[in-house]
Amino acid sequence: MNVMVIGGGGREHAIIRKIKESPKVTHIYALPGNGGMEKDCECVPIGAEDLPAIVEFAKTHPVDFAVVAPDDPLVMGLVDLLEAEGIPCFGPNKDAAIIEGSKAFSKQLMKAYGIPTAEYEIFTELEPALAYVEECRIPVVVKADGLAKGKGVIICETRDDAKEALHSMMEDKVFGESGSCVVIEEFLTGPEVSVLSFTDGNTLIPMISSMDHKRAYDGDQGPNTGGMGTVAPNPYYTEEVAQQCEEEIFLPTMIAMNREGRTFKGCLYFGLMITEDGPKVIEYNCRFGDPETQVVLPLLDSDLFEIMEHVSQGTLADAEVNFADDAACCVVMATKGYPGSYDKLCPMEIPEDVSNVYVAGAKVAEDGSLLSNGGRVLGVTERGKDIREAIDKAYESVHKIKFDNGFYRTDIGQRALQALKED
Ligand code: AMP
Ligand code: GLY
């Protein structure tokens, strides 16, 4: 089978490496992929948001199956377009991808179906939103309704911060039309857990849990990023919490989407906070998380491509989905300056014995060497028998990599280790 994977980051590299293991997969196209993946697939320079060009490529090449990984093309309806051309896909259609595409939609869904989440109000006009934050409890969270490249959530410690956030989203339109509607939400506290799941609308199978590290610097300091590292499993996701999540959150969400006529097929991501009142949904994503995928998929002992086929055919109940009892750790190496501005095309050297590096943004120079080409550049991932071993092995690999203009957090997984000690 020839498989087309849409996207070009570390998550897509992890997906490609995993489906490449399947005996059914003979060739993989990545659109656009990046230079660091070229050993694993054929990169085609078509952007993930150039829907007409992607469809044209799929029609004129022997593409048997498509995996649409990033949020933008899913929310724009790429799966609908490809399926209309007879190409089976892994990923939700446009109607279902709205679960991530509109925070107002997802909050209303949770309210209507009694799925635990933070209290909220929705505003489409600035004045009533400003009046609301004059009175509400502080801190408060202001969220742009639509996609905002992961930047549309602002935690406001003061009323002035909240007003500034509202002005920038609703008036200055810093996130474009995504900010014409905002959700103002109660601030919750507690450890965060990411749970990715496979679902075809009939069956939902949670994958191994993971923990992201969103802040740029050690000790959870500095600006928010797309994610500076992950570990799996997440020790806060105990068996008891897992059972509660399945009963109160995962299955009710699948059923709610069916009832709304928006059956979700693909990877449904639950961003959870384990509060004193139990687990609550912080966000849904309609796709694999990045960099969660980089620790979850290396622990999957089953054939990912077969699972994806089952999801697309609505036969997930027949799929074999097993995760190893091990742990994994991914340390992201980013370019200095990220998530602000950063230099591009900085030289890197990855020695041969560091094999499990997922490349998020790189280019191959004319002499064959690797140059950085993005903010987050590498996801250095290792498996171990437990989290401690996975962390040690991941950092051992990080230390072997030469990337002078790079930086990374030195404390990925420490909070998880702490939680295990407290247990
Ligand atoms: P997102 O961009 O949707 O992934 O949200 C970014 C981060 O904001 C989440 O991972 C949480 O750490 C935080 N966050 C979002 N909503 C809330 C909330 N209601 N209470 C506390 N923190 C939140
Ligand atoms: N790591 C968070 C996300 O993928 O949205």
XYZ file of C-alpha atoms and ligand atoms in Angstrom:
451
model
C 0.000 0.000 0.000
C 1.126 3.533 -0.753
C 0.350 5.850 2.128
C 0.252 9.655 2.023
C 0.919 11.401 5.349
C -0.029 15.076 5.589
C 2.171 17.260 7.803
C 5.832 17.864 8.373
C 6.742 17.895 12.070
C 8.037 15.522 14.720
C 4.598 14.001 15.206
C 4.396 13.106 11.534
C 7.896 11.620 11.658
C 6.821 9.393 14.571
C 3.693 8.313 12.659
C 5.748 7.585 9.535
C 8.355 5.523 11.424
C 5.590 3.474 13.013
C 3.518 2.786 9.889
C 6.729 1.941 8.044
C 7.010 -1.098 10.352
C 3.787 -2.494 8.897
C 4.295 -5.280 6.346
C 1.352 -3.822 4.424
C 3.034 -0.470 3.772
C 5.326 -0.307 0.749
C 5.779 3.413 0.151
C 5.157 6.586 2.160
C 4.752 10.098 0.777
C 5.005 12.984 3.268
C 3.400 16.293 2.259
C 5.464 18.325 2.926
C 7.539 16.307 5.431
C 10.960 17.797 6.153
C 14.548 17.070 5.186
C 15.203 15.117 8.360
C 12.668 12.431 7.380
C 14.004 11.633 3.947
C 15.436 8.276 5.031
C 11.956 7.134 6.023
C 9.736 8.474 3.258
C 9.482 10.512 0.080
C 8.971 14.200 0.911
C 6.792 16.138 -1.529
C 6.935 19.953 -1.303
C 3.203 20.586 -0.958
C 2.066 22.458 2.181
C -0.339 20.775 4.604
C -2.855 23.597 4.122
C -2.766 23.608 0.311
C -5.867 21.443 0.010
C -6.365 21.621 -3.791
C -2.711 20.668 -4.438
C -2.924 17.754 -1.975
C -6.073 16.400 -3.639
C -4.491 16.805 -7.071
C -1.387 14.929 -5.902
C -3.493 12.103 -4.483
C -5.462 11.815 -7.736
C -2.364 11.687 -9.917
C -0.264 9.335 -7.768
C -0.900 5.806 -6.557
C -2.173 6.803 -3.092
C -4.115 3.995 -1.384
C -4.590 5.573 2.031
C -4.133 9.012 3.601
C -3.252 10.016 7.153
C -4.110 13.649 7.866
C -2.167 14.594 11.003
C -2.340 18.396 11.622
C -5.364 20.321 12.907
C -5.629 22.954 10.152
C -6.263 20.645 7.166
C -8.629 18.502 9.269
C -10.688 21.516 10.315
C -10.614 22.807 6.723
C -12.146 19.519 5.526
C -9.297 17.705 3.770
C -10.653 14.285 4.758
C -14.000 15.093 3.115
C -12.231 16.104 -0.111
C -10.025 12.990 -0.221
C -12.863 10.612 0.614
C -14.926 12.189 -2.163
C -12.124 11.055 -4.499
C -12.382 7.528 -3.103
C -9.241 7.704 -0.964
C -9.711 6.160 2.482
C -8.380 8.347 5.292
C -7.357 8.263 8.918
C -8.676 11.460 10.471
C -12.039 13.040 11.226
C -14.144 14.790 8.618
C -14.847 18.524 8.844
C -18.059 18.095 10.845
C -16.232 16.087 13.517
C -12.981 18.109 13.520
C -15.008 21.048 14.870
C -14.461 19.473 18.302
C -11.034 21.151 18.127
C -11.865 23.809 15.528
C -14.346 25.611 17.765
C -13.896 25.857 21.517
C -17.421 27.290 21.786
C -18.729 24.117 20.099
C -16.764 21.795 22.392
C -17.800 23.661 25.550
C -21.471 23.555 24.530
C -21.147 19.856 23.706
C -19.703 19.111 27.142
C -22.378 21.155 28.869
C -25.211 19.514 26.929
C -23.949 15.986 27.629
C -22.761 16.491 31.213
C -19.056 15.951 30.479
C -16.915 17.500 33.249
C -15.075 20.677 32.223
C -14.374 24.195 33.527
C -17.338 26.586 33.894
C -17.441 29.114 31.064
C -19.211 31.880 29.171
C -19.083 32.566 25.436
C -18.875 36.095 23.973
C -19.041 37.389 20.437
C -18.893 41.055 21.426
C -16.202 42.928 23.298
C -18.257 45.088 25.692
C -20.141 42.274 27.493
C -16.897 40.256 27.684
C -15.129 43.222 29.326
C -18.011 43.628 31.757
C -17.853 39.924 32.629
C -14.141 39.974 33.543
C -14.818 43.007 35.759
C -16.842 40.708 38.051
C -15.647 37.119 37.527
C -13.276 35.153 39.708
C -9.552 35.690 39.038
C -7.366 34.088 37.656
C -9.461 33.473 34.571
C -8.675 31.881 31.214
C -9.445 33.639 27.925
C -9.566 31.417 24.827
C -9.987 32.281 21.161
C -12.766 30.132 19.718
C -10.921 28.961 16.611
C -7.506 27.502 15.817
C -4.625 29.820 16.683
C -1.508 27.726 16.095
C -1.599 26.663 19.753
C -1.396 30.248 21.037
C -5.057 31.126 21.569
C -5.198 30.407 25.323
C -4.253 33.193 27.739
C -4.203 32.629 31.494
C -4.976 35.964 33.114
C -3.819 36.610 36.680
C -5.477 40.047 36.887
C -8.567 41.775 35.474
C -6.315 44.075 33.471
C -4.605 41.052 31.873
C -8.022 39.660 30.959
C -9.110 42.952 29.417
C -5.894 43.177 27.453
C -6.373 39.605 26.199
C -9.932 40.419 25.110
C -8.869 43.611 23.305
C -6.074 41.798 21.476
C -8.299 38.891 20.398
C -11.590 40.644 19.656
C -10.453 44.103 18.561
C -6.896 43.802 17.254
C -7.635 40.311 15.889
C -4.174 38.974 16.714
C -5.488 35.487 15.901
C -7.559 36.654 12.932
C -11.168 35.482 12.792
C -10.373 32.808 15.438
C -10.790 35.562 18.026
C -14.132 36.990 16.927
C -15.693 34.625 19.433
C -14.061 33.958 22.821
C -14.599 31.512 25.637
C -13.923 32.881 29.128
C -13.299 30.009 31.453
C -12.840 29.196 35.109
C -9.186 28.614 36.056
C -8.654 25.031 37.175
C -5.690 23.577 39.034
C -4.205 20.110 39.158
C -1.803 17.936 37.209
C -2.395 17.650 33.464
C -2.643 14.382 31.569
C -2.838 13.833 27.811
C -4.753 10.794 26.591
C -4.851 10.088 22.871
C -7.429 7.575 21.713
C -8.381 5.649 18.602
C -12.067 5.809 17.793
C -14.297 4.924 14.861
C -17.514 6.117 16.510
C -18.441 2.602 17.658
C -15.420 1.761 19.784
C -12.941 3.977 21.622
C -9.541 2.651 22.675
C -7.401 4.962 24.829
C -3.673 4.853 24.158
C -1.050 4.959 26.888
C -1.229 8.259 28.822
C 1.464 10.942 28.617
C 2.642 14.214 30.128
C 3.599 17.278 28.086
C 5.934 20.088 29.219
C 4.627 23.249 27.597
C 6.825 25.975 29.064
C 10.092 26.824 27.338
C 12.463 26.602 30.308
C 13.283 24.384 33.280
C 10.976 24.488 36.278
C 7.991 25.319 34.037
C 9.291 28.854 33.527
C 9.175 31.049 30.446
C 6.688 31.308 27.610
C 4.311 28.592 26.442
C 5.540 26.513 23.510
C 4.170 23.740 21.344
C 5.716 21.321 23.877
C 9.352 20.904 24.996
C 9.169 17.237 25.908
C 6.979 14.378 27.027
C 6.994 11.216 29.086
C 4.684 8.214 29.001
C 2.964 6.791 30.931
C 1.748 9.674 33.103
C 1.833 8.627 36.790
C -1.123 10.884 37.621
C -3.271 8.738 35.356
C -3.927 5.992 37.878
C -6.220 3.041 37.184
C -8.942 4.736 39.176
C -8.615 7.990 37.210
C -8.537 6.009 33.955
C -11.774 4.252 34.783
C -13.440 7.517 35.745
C -12.256 9.130 32.486
C -13.587 6.274 30.367
C -16.993 6.376 32.026
C -17.455 10.128 32.440
C -15.471 11.604 29.574
C -14.258 9.319 26.758
C -17.349 7.253 25.955
C -19.788 10.116 26.624
C -17.800 12.264 24.159
C -17.915 9.578 21.455
C -21.647 9.123 21.992
C -22.294 12.877 22.086
C -20.577 13.322 18.722
C -22.655 10.483 17.243
C -25.862 12.054 18.566
C -24.892 15.378 17.030
C -24.480 13.643 13.668
C -20.726 14.283 13.836
C -19.283 10.786 14.264
C -15.582 11.138 15.031
C -13.180 8.749 13.290
C -9.465 9.124 13.929
C -7.357 10.087 16.906
C -9.339 11.972 19.529
C -7.053 13.693 22.023
C -8.246 14.432 25.545
C -6.319 17.165 27.381
C -7.302 16.515 30.988
C -6.747 18.164 34.328
C -7.005 15.988 37.427
C -8.715 18.442 39.791
C -9.847 17.904 43.385
C -13.318 17.300 41.948
C -12.037 14.637 39.571
C -10.782 14.691 35.979
C -12.025 17.511 33.746
C -11.533 18.235 30.062
C -9.227 21.203 29.379
C -9.302 20.721 25.626
C -10.103 18.282 22.862
C -7.856 17.921 19.850
C -8.980 16.196 16.676
C -5.531 14.694 16.046
C -2.434 13.134 17.547
C -0.647 15.459 20.005
C 2.818 16.822 19.380
C 5.124 15.850 21.145
C 2.865 13.258 22.866
C 2.890 11.057 19.753
C 6.667 10.837 19.955
C 6.407 8.906 23.271
C 3.093 7.104 22.723
C 3.786 5.444 19.375
C 7.195 3.940 20.290
C 5.328 2.062 23.051
C 2.672 0.691 20.672
C 3.419 -2.973 20.084
C 0.697 -3.401 17.443
C 0.537 -2.530 13.732
C -0.427 1.168 13.573
C -1.340 1.025 9.910
C -3.766 -1.853 10.506
C -5.373 0.079 13.368
C -5.768 3.099 11.093
C -7.415 0.966 8.426
C -9.824 -0.445 11.002
C -10.689 3.067 12.207
C -11.374 4.195 8.660
C -13.561 1.138 7.965
C -15.458 1.373 11.267
C -14.139 -1.988 12.497
C -11.893 -0.801 15.325
C -13.433 -3.456 17.613
C -11.552 -6.077 15.537
C -8.167 -4.342 15.804
C -5.319 -5.465 17.997
C -4.105 -2.509 20.088
C -1.429 -3.328 22.653
C 0.991 -1.071 24.464
C 4.238 -2.171 26.090
C 4.607 -2.048 29.836
C 7.654 0.198 29.357
C 8.083 3.953 29.492
C 9.342 6.547 27.015
C 10.794 10.043 27.192
C 11.106 12.647 24.425
C 13.352 15.684 24.892
C 12.753 18.425 22.339
C 15.790 20.318 21.061
C 14.735 23.757 19.858
C 16.586 26.679 18.296
C 17.661 29.420 20.742
C 15.022 32.154 20.725
C 12.053 29.806 20.235
C 9.106 30.359 20.737
C 10.116 33.898 19.711
C 12.291 34.567 16.658
C 15.223 32.265 15.961
C 17.951 31.629 13.374
C 17.467 29.070 10.643
C 19.878 26.745 8.855
C 22.133 26.115 11.872
C 24.394 23.065 11.559
C 23.613 19.904 13.542
C 25.288 16.541 13.885
C 23.418 13.435 14.974
C 25.750 10.464 15.458
C 24.735 7.107 13.933
C 24.196 5.440 17.309
C 21.453 7.952 18.190
C 18.777 6.337 16.102
C 15.502 7.431 17.603
C 15.359 11.094 16.774
C 12.159 12.457 15.317
C 12.944 15.446 13.161
C 10.486 18.334 13.417
C 12.237 20.935 11.281
C 15.385 20.336 9.243
C 16.852 20.624 5.783
C 19.602 18.635 4.130
C 22.511 20.817 2.955
C 24.243 20.210 -0.388
C 27.045 18.328 1.346
C 24.464 16.007 2.919
C 24.689 17.488 6.427
C 21.612 18.413 8.428
C 20.609 22.045 9.067
C 17.940 23.241 11.493
C 14.838 24.677 9.879
C 12.353 25.556 12.578
C 11.746 26.429 16.215
C 11.341 22.917 17.497
C 13.911 20.907 15.585
C 14.483 17.453 17.112
C 12.546 15.124 19.401
C 15.105 12.830 20.986
C 13.204 9.795 22.225
C 14.160 6.688 24.146
C 12.308 3.792 25.676
C 13.197 2.330 29.062
C 11.827 -0.217 31.503
C 10.552 2.687 33.605
C 10.407 6.496 33.404
C 13.743 6.959 35.172
C 15.549 4.742 32.647
C 13.789 6.366 29.688
C 14.771 9.850 30.922
C 18.410 8.850 31.489
C 18.667 7.263 28.051
C 17.004 10.220 26.312
C 19.419 12.721 27.893
C 22.372 10.453 27.119
C 21.343 10.707 23.456
C 20.762 14.460 23.692
C 24.318 14.937 24.973
C 25.709 13.135 21.927
C 23.993 15.508 19.485
C 25.842 18.594 18.288
C 23.526 21.589 17.823
C 25.304 24.754 18.940
C 22.369 27.026 18.350
C 19.998 24.691 20.150
C 18.582 24.492 23.653
C 16.499 22.003 25.568
C 14.939 21.601 28.985
C 17.016 19.545 31.401
C 14.057 18.527 33.587
C 11.732 16.621 31.253
C 10.061 13.893 33.317
C 11.150 15.192 36.721
C 7.598 16.027 37.746
C 6.542 12.506 36.821
C 9.366 11.053 38.929
C 8.322 13.276 41.811
C 4.736 12.024 41.520
C 5.949 8.416 41.631
C 7.915 9.181 44.827
C 4.895 10.798 46.475
C 2.718 7.826 45.606
P -4.144 24.770 24.960
O -3.437 25.804 24.121
O -5.601 24.674 24.727
O -3.388 23.469 24.938
O -4.024 25.267 26.473
C -2.770 25.586 26.940
C -2.659 25.321 28.394
O -3.422 26.285 29.109
C -3.215 23.996 28.899
O -2.365 22.933 28.701
C -3.368 24.323 30.384
O -2.115 24.235 31.020
C -3.789 25.758 30.356
N -5.240 25.873 30.533
C -6.198 25.856 29.594
N -7.420 25.975 30.144
C -7.242 26.070 31.476
C -8.120 26.217 32.601
N -9.430 26.297 32.451
N -7.578 26.280 33.828
C -6.231 26.215 33.986
N -5.347 26.086 32.980
C -5.853 26.016 31.734
N 1.022 18.869 22.889
C -0.229 19.518 22.804
C -0.890 19.435 21.499
O -0.535 18.675 20.631
O -1.855 20.174 21.300
